[in-house]
Coordinates of C-alpha atoms in Angstrom, one line a residue:
T19 CA 26.3 27.7 -45.5
V20 CA 29.7 27.9 -47.0
S21 CA 30.0 31.4 -48.6
A22 CA 28.6 34.8 -47.9
A23 CA 28.4 38.1 -49.9
L24 CA 28.1 41.1 -47.5
T25 CA 26.6 43.7 -49.9
I26 CA 26.6 47.2 -48.4
C27 CA 25.0 50.0 -50.4
L28 CA 25.5 53.2 -48.3
N29 CA 27.1 55.8 -50.6
I30 CA 28.0 57.8 -47.5
G31 CA 27.2 61.5 -47.7
V32 CA 24.5 61.1 -50.4
D33 CA 20.9 60.4 -49.3
P34 CA 18.7 58.5 -51.7
P35 CA 15.8 60.6 -53.2
D36 CA 12.9 58.7 -51.5
V37 CA 14.3 58.9 -47.9
V38 CA 13.1 61.6 -45.5
K39 CA 15.3 61.6 -42.5
T40 CA 14.4 63.0 -39.1
N41 CA 16.8 65.4 -37.4
P42 CA 18.5 64.0 -35.3
T43 CA 18.3 60.5 -36.9
A44 CA 19.8 57.0 -36.5
K45 CA 23.3 57.0 -37.9
M46 CA 25.4 54.0 -36.7
E47 CA 26.1 51.2 -39.2
C48 CA 27.8 48.2 -37.5
W49 CA 28.1 50.3 -34.4
L50 CA 30.2 52.9 -36.3
D51 CA 29.1 56.5 -37.1
P52 CA 29.7 57.1 -40.8
T53 CA 29.4 60.9 -40.2
A54 CA 32.1 60.9 -37.6
G55 CA 34.6 62.3 -40.2
I56 CA 37.4 59.8 -39.6
G57 CA 39.2 59.8 -42.9
T58 CA 37.5 59.6 -46.3
N59 CA 34.1 58.1 -47.0
N60 CA 35.9 55.1 -48.7
K61 CA 37.9 54.5 -45.5
M62 CA 34.7 54.6 -43.4
M63 CA 33.0 52.1 -45.8
E64 CA 36.0 49.8 -45.4
Q65 CA 35.7 50.0 -41.6
I66 CA 32.0 49.3 -41.8
G67 CA 32.5 46.3 -44.1
K68 CA 35.2 44.9 -41.9
K69 CA 33.1 45.3 -38.8
L70 CA 30.1 43.6 -40.5
Q71 CA 32.3 40.6 -41.4
E72 CA 33.6 40.4 -37.8
Q73 CA 30.0 40.4 -36.5
Y74 CA 29.1 37.6 -38.9
E75 CA 32.3 35.7 -37.9
G76 CA 31.0 35.7 -34.4
L77 CA 28.1 33.6 -35.6
S78 CA 30.1 31.2 -37.8
I79 CA 33.8 31.3 -38.5
R80 CA 33.7 28.5 -41.1
V81 CA 31.9 30.6 -43.7
R82 CA 34.0 32.3 -46.4
Y83 CA 33.0 36.0 -46.3
K84 CA 33.5 38.6 -48.9
Q85 CA 32.6 42.3 -48.6
Y86 CA 31.1 44.2 -51.6
L87 CA 31.0 47.9 -50.8
D88 CA 28.7 50.1 -52.9
P89 CA 28.9 47.6 -55.8
S90 CA 27.8 48.5 -59.4
V91 CA 25.1 46.3 -61.0
D92 CA 27.8 44.6 -63.2
E93 CA 29.9 43.8 -60.1
T94 CA 26.8 42.5 -58.3
K95 CA 26.1 40.1 -61.2
K96 CA 29.8 39.0 -61.3
F97 CA 30.2 38.3 -57.6
C98 CA 26.8 36.5 -57.2
S99 CA 27.5 34.2 -60.2
S100 CA 31.0 33.5 -58.9
L101 CA 29.7 32.7 -55.5
R102 CA 27.3 30.1 -56.8
R103 CA 29.9 28.6 -59.1
N104 CA 32.3 28.1 -56.1
A105 CA 29.7 27.0 -53.6
K106 CA 28.3 24.3 -56.0
D107 CA 25.2 22.8 -54.2
E108 CA 25.9 24.4 -50.8
R109 CA 24.0 27.2 -49.2
I110 CA 25.0 30.9 -49.9
L111 CA 24.3 33.9 -47.6
F112 CA 23.5 37.1 -49.4
H113 CA 23.3 40.1 -46.9
Y114 CA 22.0 43.3 -48.4
N115 CA 22.2 46.7 -46.6
G116 CA 20.2 49.1 -48.8
H117 CA 20.4 52.3 -46.6
G118 CA 22.1 54.4 -49.2
V119 CA 19.9 53.5 -52.2
P120 CA 16.1 53.8 -52.9
M121 CA 13.7 51.4 -51.2
P122 CA 12.7 48.2 -53.0
T123 CA 10.1 48.8 -55.7
P124 CA 6.5 47.4 -55.5
S125 CA 7.7 44.4 -57.6
G126 CA 10.6 43.7 -55.2
E127 CA 13.5 45.1 -57.2
I128 CA 16.5 46.1 -55.1
W129 CA 19.0 48.9 -56.0
T130 CA 22.7 49.2 -56.7
F131 CA 24.7 51.8 -58.6
N132 CA 26.1 52.5 -62.1
R133 CA 29.9 52.6 -62.4
N134 CA 30.2 56.4 -61.8
Y135 CA 27.7 56.6 -59.0
T136 CA 25.6 59.0 -61.0
Q137 CA 22.5 56.7 -61.2
Y138 CA 20.7 54.1 -59.0
I139 CA 20.2 50.9 -61.0
P140 CA 17.5 48.4 -60.1
V141 CA 18.2 44.7 -59.8
S142 CA 15.2 42.4 -60.4
L143 CA 14.5 39.5 -58.2
Y144 CA 14.4 37.3 -61.3
D145 CA 18.1 38.3 -62.1
L146 CA 19.2 38.0 -58.5
Q147 CA 17.8 34.5 -58.2
Q148 CA 19.4 33.5 -61.5
W149 CA 22.8 34.7 -60.3
L150 CA 22.7 33.2 -56.8
G151 CA 20.6 30.1 -57.5
A152 CA 19.7 27.9 -54.5
P153 CA 20.0 26.9 -51.8
S154 CA 20.4 30.5 -50.6
L155 CA 19.9 32.5 -47.4
Y156 CA 18.9 36.2 -47.9
V157 CA 19.1 39.0 -45.3
F158 CA 17.4 42.2 -46.5
D159 CA 18.1 45.3 -44.2
C160 CA 16.2 48.1 -45.9
S161 CA 12.9 50.0 -45.6
N162 CA 9.9 48.3 -47.5
A163 CA 11.8 45.0 -47.3
G164 CA 8.4 43.2 -47.3
N165 CA 8.1 44.0 -51.0
I166 CA 11.0 41.6 -51.7
I167 CA 9.4 38.8 -49.6
A168 CA 6.0 39.4 -51.3
N169 CA 7.4 39.0 -54.8
F170 CA 10.1 36.4 -54.3
D171 CA 8.2 33.2 -54.9
R172 CA 6.5 34.6 -58.0
F173 CA 9.9 34.8 -59.7
V174 CA 11.0 31.4 -58.4
E175 CA 7.9 29.9 -60.0
K176 CA 8.8 31.7 -63.3
H177 CA 12.3 30.2 -63.2
E178 CA 10.8 26.7 -62.5
E179 CA 8.3 27.0 -65.3
E180 CA 11.1 27.9 -67.7
S181 CA 13.2 25.0 -66.5
A182 CA 10.2 22.6 -67.0
E183 CA 9.9 23.9 -70.6
A184 CA 13.6 23.5 -71.2
R185 CA 13.4 19.8 -70.0
K186 CA 10.7 19.1 -72.5
S187 CA 13.0 19.7 -75.4
D188 CA 16.1 18.1 -73.6
P189 CA 15.4 15.8 -70.7
N190 CA 19.1 15.5 -69.8
I191 CA 19.8 19.3 -69.6
Q192 CA 21.6 20.4 -66.4
L193 CA 19.7 23.4 -64.9
P194 CA 20.2 25.3 -61.7
S195 CA 17.9 24.9 -58.7
Y196 CA 15.8 27.9 -57.5
G197 CA 13.5 26.4 -54.8
D198 CA 15.3 26.2 -51.5
N199 CA 15.5 29.8 -50.2
I200 CA 15.4 31.2 -46.7
Q201 CA 14.7 34.9 -46.3
L202 CA 14.9 37.4 -43.5
A203 CA 13.6 40.9 -44.0
A204 CA 13.8 43.9 -41.6
C205 CA 10.2 45.1 -42.0
G206 CA 6.9 44.9 -43.9
K207 CA 5.8 46.2 -47.3
S208 CA 5.2 49.8 -46.4
E209 CA 7.3 50.2 -43.3
Y210 CA 10.3 52.4 -42.8
L211 CA 13.3 51.5 -40.7
P212 CA 13.5 53.2 -37.2
T213 CA 15.1 56.6 -37.1
N214 CA 15.6 56.9 -33.3
P215 CA 19.0 58.6 -32.9
M216 CA 19.7 56.4 -29.9
L217 CA 19.5 53.2 -31.9
P218 CA 21.7 52.0 -34.8
A219 CA 20.5 52.7 -38.4
D220 CA 21.1 49.0 -39.1
L221 CA 19.0 47.9 -36.1
F222 CA 17.9 44.7 -37.8
T223 CA 21.5 43.7 -38.6
C224 CA 22.5 44.5 -35.0
C225 CA 19.8 42.1 -33.8
L226 CA 20.9 39.4 -36.2
T227 CA 24.7 39.7 -35.6
T228 CA 25.2 41.3 -32.2
P229 CA 22.2 40.3 -30.1
I230 CA 23.8 40.8 -26.7
D231 CA 25.0 44.4 -27.4
I232 CA 21.6 45.5 -28.8
S233 CA 19.7 43.7 -26.0
L234 CA 21.7 45.7 -23.4
R235 CA 21.3 49.0 -25.3
T236 CA 17.5 48.6 -25.7
F237 CA 17.1 47.5 -22.1
L238 CA 18.9 50.6 -20.8
L239 CA 16.9 52.9 -23.1
E240 CA 13.6 51.4 -22.0
R241 CA 14.2 51.2 -18.2
R242 CA 16.0 53.0 -15.5
L243 CA 18.2 51.0 -13.1
P244 CA 18.8 51.9 -9.5
S245 CA 22.5 52.3 -10.2
E246 CA 23.4 54.7 -12.9
V247 CA 24.7 52.5 -15.7
T248 CA 25.3 54.3 -19.0
L249 CA 25.1 53.0 -22.5
K250 CA 28.9 53.2 -22.6
D251 CA 29.2 51.2 -19.4
A252 CA 27.1 48.4 -20.9
Q253 CA 29.9 47.8 -23.4
K254 CA 32.3 47.0 -20.6
I255 CA 30.7 43.8 -19.2
P256 CA 33.7 41.5 -18.4
G257 CA 34.4 38.3 -20.3
R258 CA 34.1 36.9 -23.8
L259 CA 31.0 35.5 -25.5
A260 CA 32.6 32.0 -25.7
E261 CA 33.4 31.9 -21.9
R262 CA 30.3 30.6 -20.3
R263 CA 31.5 31.3 -16.7
S264 CA 32.2 35.0 -17.5
P265 CA 29.3 37.6 -17.1
L266 CA 29.2 38.3 -20.9
G267 CA 29.5 34.6 -21.8
E268 CA 26.8 33.6 -19.4
L269 CA 24.5 36.2 -20.9
N270 CA 25.2 34.7 -24.4
W271 CA 24.6 31.2 -23.1
I272 CA 21.3 32.1 -21.5
F273 CA 20.2 34.0 -24.7
T274 CA 20.9 30.8 -26.8
A275 CA 18.9 28.7 -24.4
I276 CA 15.9 31.1 -24.3
T277 CA 15.7 31.6 -28.1
D278 CA 16.1 27.9 -28.7
T279 CA 13.3 27.1 -26.2
I280 CA 10.9 29.7 -27.6
A281 CA 11.5 28.3 -31.1
W282 CA 11.0 24.7 -29.9
N283 CA 7.8 25.5 -28.1
L284 CA 6.2 27.5 -30.9
L285 CA 7.4 26.1 -34.2
P286 CA 6.3 22.9 -36.0
R287 CA 8.9 20.1 -35.4
A288 CA 9.9 19.9 -39.1
T289 CA 10.4 23.7 -39.3
F290 CA 12.4 23.7 -36.0
K291 CA 14.7 21.0 -37.3
K292 CA 15.3 22.8 -40.6
L293 CA 16.0 26.2 -39.2
F294 CA 17.6 25.4 -35.8
R295 CA 19.4 22.1 -36.2
Q296 CA 20.7 21.6 -39.8
D297 CA 23.0 24.6 -40.5
L298 CA 25.0 26.7 -37.9
M299 CA 24.5 30.0 -39.7
V300 CA 20.8 29.5 -40.3
A301 CA 20.3 28.5 -36.7
A302 CA 22.2 31.5 -35.3
L303 CA 20.4 34.0 -37.6
F304 CA 17.0 32.6 -36.7
R305 CA 17.7 32.6 -33.0
N306 CA 18.6 36.2 -33.3
F307 CA 15.7 36.9 -35.6
L308 CA 13.4 36.1 -32.7
L309 CA 15.1 39.0 -30.8
S310 CA 14.7 41.3 -33.9
E311 CA 11.0 40.5 -33.9
R312 CA 10.8 41.7 -30.3
I313 CA 13.0 44.8 -30.7
M314 CA 11.8 46.0 -34.2
R315 CA 8.1 45.7 -33.2
K316 CA 8.7 48.2 -30.4
N317 CA 10.0 50.5 -33.1
G318 CA 7.2 50.2 -35.5
C319 CA 8.5 47.4 -37.8
H320 CA 7.4 43.9 -38.3
P321 CA 10.3 41.7 -39.5
M322 CA 9.4 39.0 -42.0
S323 CA 10.8 35.6 -42.7
V324 CA 10.4 32.7 -45.2
P325 CA 9.6 30.2 -43.8
S326 CA 7.3 32.4 -41.8
L327 CA 7.2 32.0 -38.0
P328 CA 4.4 32.4 -35.5
E329 CA 4.6 35.5 -33.3
T330 CA 7.3 35.1 -30.7
H331 CA 7.7 38.6 -29.3
N332 CA 5.4 38.1 -26.3
H333 CA 6.6 34.7 -25.1
P334 CA 7.0 34.6 -21.3
L335 CA 10.6 33.6 -21.5
W336 CA 11.5 37.1 -22.7
Q337 CA 10.7 38.3 -19.1
A338 CA 13.4 35.9 -17.9
W339 CA 15.8 37.5 -20.4
D340 CA 15.0 41.0 -19.1
L341 CA 15.7 39.8 -15.5
T342 CA 19.0 38.2 -16.6
I343 CA 20.1 41.4 -18.2
E344 CA 19.0 43.4 -15.2
A345 CA 20.9 41.1 -12.8
V346 CA 24.2 41.6 -14.8
L347 CA 23.8 45.4 -15.2
T348 CA 23.0 45.8 -11.5
Q349 CA 26.4 44.2 -10.7
L350 CA 28.3 46.1 -13.4
P351 CA 29.3 49.2 -11.3
A352 CA 31.0 46.9 -8.7
M353 CA 32.7 44.9 -11.4
M354 CA 34.0 48.1 -13.1
A355 CA 35.2 49.5 -9.7
E356 CA 37.2 46.3 -9.0
K357 CA 38.9 46.6 -12.5
E358 CA 39.8 50.2 -11.6
G359 CA 41.5 49.2 -8.3
G360 CA 38.5 49.2 -6.1
P361 CA 37.5 46.4 -3.6
P362 CA 37.3 42.8 -5.0
Y363 CA 33.9 41.7 -6.1
E364 CA 32.6 38.2 -6.7
Y365 CA 30.2 38.0 -9.6
R366 CA 26.8 36.4 -8.7
H367 CA 26.0 33.9 -11.4
S368 CA 22.4 33.7 -12.7
D369 CA 19.9 31.3 -11.2
F370 CA 18.3 30.8 -14.6
F371 CA 19.5 27.3 -15.3
T372 CA 18.9 26.1 -11.7
E373 CA 15.3 27.4 -11.8
Q374 CA 14.6 25.8 -15.3
L375 CA 16.0 22.5 -14.1
T376 CA 13.6 22.7 -11.1
A377 CA 10.7 23.4 -13.4
F378 CA 11.7 20.3 -15.5
E379 CA 11.8 18.3 -12.2
V380 CA 8.3 19.4 -11.4
Y381 CA 7.2 18.3 -14.8
L382 CA 8.8 14.9 -14.3
T383 CA 7.2 14.6 -10.8
Q384 CA 3.8 15.2 -12.4
G385 CA 4.4 12.2 -14.7
A386 CA 4.3 14.1 -18.0
P387 CA 0.5 14.5 -18.3
N388 CA -0.8 13.4 -21.7
Q389 CA 2.8 13.0 -23.0
E390 CA 2.9 16.8 -23.2
P391 CA 6.5 17.8 -24.3
P392 CA 8.4 19.6 -21.6
S393 CA 9.0 23.2 -22.5
Q394 CA 12.4 23.1 -20.7
L395 CA 14.0 20.4 -22.9
P396 CA 16.2 22.7 -25.0
I397 CA 17.4 24.4 -21.8
V398 CA 18.4 20.9 -20.4
L399 CA 20.4 20.5 -23.6
Q400 CA 22.3 23.7 -22.9
V401 CA 22.9 22.8 -19.3
L402 CA 24.8 19.7 -20.4
L403 CA 27.5 22.1 -21.5
S404 CA 28.1 23.2 -17.9
Q405 CA 30.1 21.1 -15.4
V406 CA 28.3 22.8 -12.6
H407 CA 24.8 21.5 -13.5
R408 CA 25.7 18.6 -15.7
L409 CA 25.1 15.7 -13.3
R410 CA 21.7 17.0 -12.2
A411 CA 20.7 17.6 -15.8
L412 CA 21.7 14.1 -16.9
I413 CA 19.8 12.5 -14.0
L414 CA 16.7 14.5 -14.9
L415 CA 17.2 13.6 -18.6
S416 CA 17.4 9.9 -17.7
R417 CA 14.2 10.1 -15.8
F418 CA 12.5 11.7 -18.8
L419 CA 13.9 9.1 -21.3
D420 CA 12.6 6.4 -19.0
M421 CA 9.0 7.5 -19.8
G422 CA 9.1 5.6 -23.0
A423 CA 9.9 5.7 -26.7
W424 CA 8.0 9.0 -27.3
A425 CA 10.3 10.7 -24.8
V426 CA 13.5 9.3 -26.4
N427 CA 12.3 10.3 -29.9
L428 CA 11.5 13.8 -28.6
A429 CA 15.0 14.1 -27.1
L430 CA 16.6 12.9 -30.3
T431 CA 14.5 15.4 -32.3
I432 CA 15.7 18.3 -30.3
G433 CA 19.4 17.3 -30.8
I434 CA 20.4 15.5 -27.6
F435 CA 22.5 12.9 -29.5
P436 CA 25.7 15.0 -30.2
Y437 CA 25.8 16.0 -26.5
V438 CA 25.6 12.6 -25.0
L439 CA 28.0 11.3 -27.7
K440 CA 30.6 13.9 -26.7
L441 CA 30.2 13.0 -23.0
L442 CA 31.5 9.5 -23.7
Q443 CA 34.9 11.2 -23.9
S444 CA 34.5 12.4 -20.3
A445 CA 36.5 10.6 -17.6
A446 CA 34.1 11.8 -14.9
F447 CA 33.5 8.8 -12.6
E448 CA 30.2 10.1 -11.2
L449 CA 28.6 10.4 -14.7
K450 CA 29.1 6.7 -15.7
P451 CA 25.9 5.2 -14.2
V452 CA 23.6 7.9 -15.7
M453 CA 25.4 7.8 -19.0
I454 CA 24.9 4.0 -19.2
F455 CA 21.2 4.4 -18.4
I456 CA 20.7 7.1 -21.1
W457 CA 22.5 5.2 -23.8
A458 CA 20.6 2.0 -23.0
R459 CA 17.3 3.9 -23.5
I460 CA 18.5 5.6 -26.7
L461 CA 19.6 2.3 -28.3
A462 CA 16.5 0.5 -27.2
V463 CA 14.5 2.9 -29.4
D464 CA 17.0 3.9 -32.1
G465 CA 19.7 1.5 -33.1
A466 CA 20.9 3.6 -36.0
C467 CA 23.8 5.2 -34.2
Q468 CA 26.4 2.4 -34.5
A469 CA 28.6 4.4 -36.9
D470 CA 28.7 7.3 -34.3
L471 CA 29.7 5.0 -31.5
I472 CA 32.7 3.7 -33.5
K473 CA 34.0 7.3 -34.0
D474 CA 36.6 8.1 -31.3
N475 CA 36.0 4.6 -29.9
G476 CA 32.8 5.7 -28.1
Y477 CA 31.8 2.0 -27.6
Q478 CA 35.0 1.5 -25.4
Y479 CA 33.3 3.5 -22.7
F480 CA 30.9 0.6 -22.2
L481 CA 33.4 -2.2 -22.8
N482 CA 35.5 -0.8 -19.9
I483 CA 32.5 -1.0 -17.6
L484 CA 32.1 -4.7 -18.4
S485 CA 35.6 -5.3 -17.0
P486 CA 35.5 -7.0 -13.6
A487 CA 37.9 -4.4 -12.2
A488 CA 35.7 -1.5 -13.2
Q489 CA 34.2 0.4 -10.3
L490 CA 30.8 2.1 -10.4
P491 CA 29.5 4.6 -7.8
V492 CA 26.2 2.8 -7.4
P493 CA 25.0 -0.1 -5.2
N494 CA 23.4 -1.9 -8.2
A495 CA 26.6 -2.1 -10.3
S496 CA 25.5 -5.5 -11.8
E497 CA 22.4 -3.9 -13.3
H498 CA 24.5 -1.2 -15.0
R499 CA 26.9 -3.8 -16.3
A500 CA 23.9 -5.6 -17.8
M501 CA 22.8 -2.4 -19.5
S502 CA 26.4 -1.9 -20.8
A503 CA 26.2 -5.5 -22.3
F504 CA 22.9 -4.6 -23.9
I505 CA 24.5 -1.4 -25.4
I506 CA 27.4 -3.4 -26.8
A507 CA 25.0 -6.0 -28.2
M508 CA 22.9 -3.4 -29.9
F509 CA 26.1 -1.8 -31.2
C510 CA 27.2 -5.0 -32.8
R511 CA 23.8 -6.0 -34.2
N512 CA 23.9 -6.3 -38.0
F513 CA 26.9 -4.0 -38.0
S514 CA 29.6 -5.4 -40.3
Q515 CA 32.3 -3.0 -39.3

């Protein structure tokens, strides 16, 4: 995904004719209250647009984002067409917040405005597809979003029929592609977005772009903790999302591991690879979509996706997620007190990864009955990111790969390769024996990674071990040197570079 259009149709202060709001009702958009009266409505729209872009940047900083706030139909056509022109054959993200316009029509039309904001103007899916082309990634946050999903493919087929006709008269004609589309929708055909005043109005978007914040909020709304932690307190968890050893970063890390594992266990392998391993933005949104399915269902909505996914909201690992949140929130008063000058407090890290590695060890001890894939494999992958658990995870992984070609192929399918490739840059002495073993197993099954080993001189790792002066922290050093020689031989085999 290279470009994103963040299209927000709110028209603050004017409710669309087909919306009946409860009183009180859900108000927050991107965690901001549009009715708070800070400046003009235009100023508030700018703040909401900026916040949505920041939330998306938390998923992928590499994408070029552009906000389109209350666009007219002409502006929509212009920016969509421009987006496709600049993106060429790369994937585009089209995010649509339709909270200030009528709901999608039964034929899937979405709404924008005329230039003077005196009329709502429908945009047909046929036109939208023509402007954006493919590959595209659509996010529809509006009531009745299922109408869009139900009609989308019908218009794609119409485009493709027209393209086939055009090719009959001119076989060399250059025509846009329409087929490769991924869609995420907030709810079903005749469902309305939640109006609970304690939840954001853009609950679906919050699930997709701020999964930790919305998880904490819904947890506190559904349960009472022994210590009085307020919704405001939950925003004060120390750390940053990218710092895995901080409380907030650890939550984010565990969330990634849990959602990846749920997807790995329930999705067909080809679907998992397409949605969770080929595009950073698609992977992040689909991980968070699993959370939206859980949270939106509790509020009367059934999010939809194309490709469609099996039900994931009742997977047992969600209980582990609830326990992880509870463990952090229970410690929050002591962490907050320390920050305000109280007694020092040492944060107790989660046992989640330790317990999951133990479960993986039990699986290995049982000898992988019927070559059943271990459910913990994606979690082992995440653990490789942590210095604390890395050696244990690598040893268990080596035991798994030793079970045969099926195990190696499974590990490669889940995406183990970039991790073990990166670890060749590590100078850690204790990792050398297990890294040699893992690479020998990978190259014995899949020799197609020679080009990767030449990058950053990865092969040098094994050449250095062949040196007589090299020390290895194992009694059978000669065996590991033999494996290193095998790795170098496989690296050189039929490889002209």
